[in-house]
Amino acid sequence: ARMQVKVQSDVLASRFRGMHSQLKGLRNEINGRLVATINQVNELGQKVAELNKQINSFEGGGQRIANDMRDARNQAIEDLSELVDVNSFEDPNGRTTVIIGRDWTLVEGNNRYQLEGKMKGGELGMLNIDGVSTNDNRRDLTRIFREGEMSEMLRMRDDTIVEYQKNLDEIAFSLAGKVNKLHATGTGINSASEMMKSTFGLNSAALNQPLPFLKDGIFQLHLVDPHNEILETYEIEIQAGKDTLPDIVQRLNQTINDPGLLRASIEGDGSLLLQSGSNYKFIFGEDQSSIAQVLGLNSFFDTLKGAEDIQLSRHIIENTNNISTGKDLIPGDNRVALEIAKLQTR
């Protein structure tokens, strides 16, 4: 049964990652289409500018009308309007100025300017659209398009798909959080530990800040003897919005008051390490504070980003006997398993 739970949960996590990868792939695919559209806009702008020059030269004396050239220019502007929103007007010399988006000039007289794709600094792999005018003056035009294929692609890439990704991440986070909250305070066949390291480490700045997402309340650690009997229960009070990880470690060690039984420390990577003395082990008890869930202690799923990286916790992958089913090492107890199963109908 535990192996089945592991396999099914691993498949579920894999599906989340797969869906995230598909959405990311769609955004990258749109990037490629945007590059092609940028090239089309530039080619049509070049065509209009060249026709402006030819029409002005042909009609310069005022005696002739360059009908074919004008038709070709109108067609180029019409083709352009399929890609971006266009406004155009003709000057007294027969040359057409073309404005795209809200207010950016693509063609003015015989001069044409161009669009250029540029990778965003803040979001890896996403293309920004710059307008490049005289003297290499640049302006970000990504958000100025309101109509045409360019606008539709940008809305799909930056709004619709991003919203899908956000919703998918929220579902993955919610699933992991609810399962981990129940799993963290439970016990499995081999759940009593001599040593446990938190999944998530904190950088130096975060170590000096109150731990996020905590709740006011206590969390319990049970000291266990070699026969899986609970010898002692330690209750550590947590103050949300105030306690840093060093504060919690200090309070935990003061409460236990004997490093030969159980001690807490902070590793070089900013993770929490719990370690019992020889001939002792420990398990988690009640956790009103959510600290086990926040740090990734005795977790079932691990995730920092949601659907992108959700996976089974390493200690579950290594040994299915670490899957929590009951509480307090009571043989045959399945209270935690039943509570997790109920999540399906909530």
mmCIF file of N, CA and C in Angstrom, residues 24 27-28 31 118-128:
data_model
loop_
_atom_site.group_PDB
_atom_site.id
_atom_site.type_symbol
_atom_site.label_atom_id
_atom_site.label_comp_id
_atom_site.label_asym_id
_atom_site.label_seq_id
_atom_site.Cartn_x
_atom_site.Cartn_y
_atom_site.Cartn_z
ATOM 1 N N LYS A 24 5.029 26.565 -20.316
ATOM 2 C CA LYS A 24 6.281 27.276 -20.595
ATOM 3 C C LYS A 24 6.663 27.127 -22.062
ATOM 4 N N ARG A 27 4.684 29.485 -24.223
ATOM 5 C CA ARG A 27 5.207 30.859 -24.168
ATOM 6 C C ARG A 27 6.444 31.001 -25.062
ATOM 7 N N ASN A 28 7.301 29.986 -25.016
ATOM 8 C CA ASN A 28 8.492 30.039 -25.875
ATOM 9 C C ASN A 28 8.124 29.964 -27.355
ATOM 10 N N ASN A 31 7.093 33.286 -28.404
ATOM 11 C CA ASN A 31 8.297 34.104 -28.607
ATOM 12 C C ASN A 31 8.811 33.990 -30.035
ATOM 13 N N LYS A 118 14.040 41.966 -27.857
ATOM 14 C CA LYS A 118 15.093 42.022 -26.848
ATOM 15 C C LYS A 118 14.662 41.198 -25.639
ATOM 16 N N MET A 119 15.548 40.332 -25.166
ATOM 17 C CA MET A 119 15.203 39.494 -24.028
ATOM 18 C C MET A 119 15.023 40.334 -22.772
ATOM 19 N N LYS A 120 13.978 40.017 -22.021
ATOM 20 C CA LYS A 120 13.728 40.707 -20.761
ATOM 21 C C LYS A 120 14.833 40.405 -19.761
ATOM 22 N N GLY A 121 15.156 41.416 -18.949
ATOM 23 C CA GLY A 121 16.130 41.185 -17.893
ATOM 24 C C GLY A 121 15.551 40.398 -16.740
ATOM 25 N N GLY A 122 14.274 40.695 -16.391
ATOM 26 C CA GLY A 122 13.687 40.096 -15.206
ATOM 27 C C GLY A 122 13.052 38.742 -15.424
ATOM 28 N N GLU A 123 12.784 38.390 -16.647
ATOM 29 C CA GLU A 123 12.119 37.117 -16.914
ATOM 30 C C GLU A 123 12.848 36.399 -18.032
ATOM 31 N N LEU A 124 13.563 35.373 -17.650
ATOM 32 C CA LEU A 124 14.440 34.675 -18.581
ATOM 33 C C LEU A 124 13.662 34.130 -19.764
ATOM 34 N N GLY A 125 14.124 34.455 -20.966
ATOM 35 C CA GLY A 125 13.561 33.861 -22.162
ATOM 36 C C GLY A 125 12.360 34.558 -22.743
ATOM 37 N N MET A 126 11.870 35.628 -22.105
ATOM 38 C CA MET A 126 10.716 36.330 -22.644
ATOM 39 C C MET A 126 11.165 37.570 -23.417
ATOM 40 N N LEU A 127 10.579 37.726 -24.590
ATOM 41 C CA LEU A 127 11.006 38.757 -25.526
ATOM 42 C C LEU A 127 10.248 40.061 -25.294
ATOM 43 N N ASN A 128 10.979 41.145 -25.157
ATOM 44 C CA ASN A 128 10.403 42.483 -25.184
ATOM 45 C C ASN A 128 10.518 43.034 -26.599
#
